[in-house]
Coordinates of C-alpha atoms in Angstrom, one line a residue:
M397 CA 9.7 6.6 -63.3
N398 CA 8.7 7.7 -59.9
R399 CA 7.1 4.2 -57.3
G400 CA 7.2 5.3 -53.8
A401 CA 6.0 8.0 -51.3
P402 CA 6.8 11.6 -52.7
K403 CA 10.7 13.5 -51.5
P404 CA 10.2 16.0 -49.2
E405 CA 11.6 19.3 -51.1
G406 CA 13.6 21.9 -49.8
P407 CA 14.9 22.8 -46.3
G408 CA 11.6 24.1 -45.0
I409 CA 10.2 20.3 -44.8
M410 CA 13.6 18.5 -43.7
K411 CA 13.4 20.7 -40.6
S412 CA 9.8 20.3 -40.1
L413 CA 10.5 16.5 -39.8
Q414 CA 13.3 17.0 -37.0
N415 CA 11.0 18.9 -34.8
Q416 CA 8.5 16.6 -34.6
R417 CA 10.6 13.4 -33.4
G418 CA 11.9 12.6 -30.0
L419 CA 10.7 13.0 -26.3
S420 CA 10.9 17.3 -26.4
L421 CA 12.4 18.8 -22.9
L422 CA 9.5 19.7 -21.6
G423 CA 7.8 16.0 -22.1
F424 CA 11.1 14.8 -20.8
I425 CA 10.9 16.7 -17.7
F426 CA 6.7 16.1 -16.9
I427 CA 7.8 12.3 -17.2
L428 CA 10.6 12.7 -14.9
V429 CA 8.7 14.5 -12.4
L430 CA 5.7 11.9 -12.1
V431 CA 7.4 8.7 -11.9
L432 CA 9.4 10.6 -9.1
F433 CA 5.8 11.4 -7.5
F434 CA 5.0 8.2 -7.8
T435 CA 8.3 6.8 -6.9
Y436 CA 7.5 9.2 -3.6
I437 CA 4.3 7.7 -2.8
G438 CA 4.8 4.6 -2.8
I439 CA 8.2 4.7 -0.8
K440 CA 5.8 6.9 2.0
L441 CA 3.4 4.1 1.7
V442 CA 4.5 0.4 1.2
P443 CA 6.1 0.6 4.8
I444 CA 2.2 0.9 6.1
Y445 CA 1.1 -2.1 4.2
L446 CA 4.3 -3.8 4.7
N447 CA 3.4 -3.4 8.4
H448 CA 0.1 -4.9 8.3
M449 CA 0.7 -7.6 6.9
S450 CA 3.8 -8.3 9.9
V451 CA -0.2 -7.7 11.7
M452 CA -1.9 -9.9 10.1
S453 CA 1.2 -12.3 10.3
E454 CA 0.7 -12.0 14.3
V455 CA -3.2 -12.3 14.6
K456 CA -2.5 -15.4 12.2
A457 CA -1.1 -16.9 15.2
V458 CA -2.6 -16.2 17.8
A459 CA -5.4 -17.2 16.1
S460 CA -4.0 -21.3 15.0
Q461 CA -3.3 -21.2 18.2
P462 CA -5.5 -25.1 19.8
G463 CA -8.2 -23.8 21.9
S464 CA -8.1 -19.7 20.8
A465 CA -11.9 -19.8 20.6
N466 CA -12.5 -20.9 24.0
K467 CA -10.1 -18.4 25.5
P468 CA -11.4 -14.9 27.1
P469 CA -11.5 -12.0 24.8
N470 CA -9.7 -10.0 26.9
T471 CA -6.6 -12.6 27.0
I472 CA -6.4 -13.0 23.5
R473 CA -6.6 -9.3 23.0
R474 CA -3.9 -9.7 25.8
E475 CA -1.5 -12.0 23.9
L476 CA -2.4 -10.5 20.2
L477 CA -0.6 -6.9 22.3
R478 CA 2.4 -9.2 23.8
R479 CA 2.9 -10.0 20.3
M480 CA 2.7 -6.9 18.1
S481 CA 5.3 -4.9 20.8
V482 CA 8.0 -7.9 20.5
S483 CA 7.6 -7.3 16.7
Y484 CA 8.0 -3.2 17.0
I485 CA 4.3 -3.0 15.2
D486 CA 2.6 0.3 16.9
H487 CA 0.3 1.4 15.2
V488 CA -2.7 -0.9 16.5
E489 CA -4.0 0.2 20.3
P490 CA -6.6 -2.1 21.8
Q491 CA -9.1 -0.7 20.6
H492 CA -9.0 -1.4 17.3
I493 CA -8.6 -5.0 17.8
T494 CA -12.0 -6.7 19.0
I495 CA -13.4 -10.6 19.4
E496 CA -16.6 -11.2 17.4
R497 CA -18.5 -14.1 18.5
A498 CA -21.0 -15.2 15.8
D499 CA -21.3 -18.3 13.5
Q500 CA -17.4 -18.5 14.3
V501 CA -15.1 -16.8 16.6
R502 CA -12.3 -14.6 14.7
I503 CA -10.2 -12.2 15.9
V504 CA -11.1 -8.3 14.0
V505 CA -8.4 -5.8 13.8
K506 CA -9.6 -2.2 12.5
Y507 CA -7.1 0.5 12.0
D508 CA -5.9 3.7 10.6
V509 CA -2.9 4.7 9.2
Q510 CA -2.6 8.4 8.6
Q511 CA 0.7 9.3 7.0
H512 CA 1.7 13.1 6.2
L513 CA 2.8 13.2 2.4
I514 CA 3.7 17.1 1.7
G515 CA 2.8 19.7 3.4
N516 CA -0.8 19.5 4.7
I517 CA -1.3 16.7 2.5
D518 CA -1.5 13.6 4.2
A519 CA -2.9 9.8 3.0
I520 CA -5.5 7.8 5.8
V521 CA -5.2 3.8 4.9
R522 CA -7.9 1.5 5.8
F523 CA -7.9 -2.0 7.1
N524 CA -10.4 -4.2 8.5
S525 CA -9.2 -7.6 8.4
A526 CA -10.1 -10.7 10.2
E527 CA -9.1 -14.3 10.9
P528 CA -11.4 -17.0 12.5
L529 CA -10.3 -18.3 15.8
R530 CA -9.5 -22.2 15.5
N531 CA -10.6 -24.8 18.4

C-alpha cells in the first residue's frame, strides 16, 4: 500500500524540481547590486550624521556653561564657531546659528549638507537642532 505523496515519475519531472531550488545567478546579482548600492549610500551619508553629532556635542558644551543664557548672542555664536573650527567642523556657518529668547534662551543650529552621490544625483540632509542655555 502506498502511503504518502506520490513519487514523481520520469526524468522530466525530476529535472524541473532541480531547476526550482536555490537562487538563480540573475537573482544573486540583483541582490548583490542592491546590497552594494545601500552600502555606498551609507558610506556617503554616515559621515554627515557623525559630523552633526560633533556639532551637537559642541552646542551642548557651550550651552551647559554657567551663565551662558546671560551672554550676548554674538559672544555665544563666536565661541561656538571657534569650538567648531578646532573640531574641524566646516558645514556650519555663522548664519546657521541663531539664539532664540522666548520662554527660555536656546541655541538653534539649522543647516543643510549636500553630498554628491552618482553622476548628477546629490543627497541633501537637513538638520534643525536646538539646545537650551544654562543660567
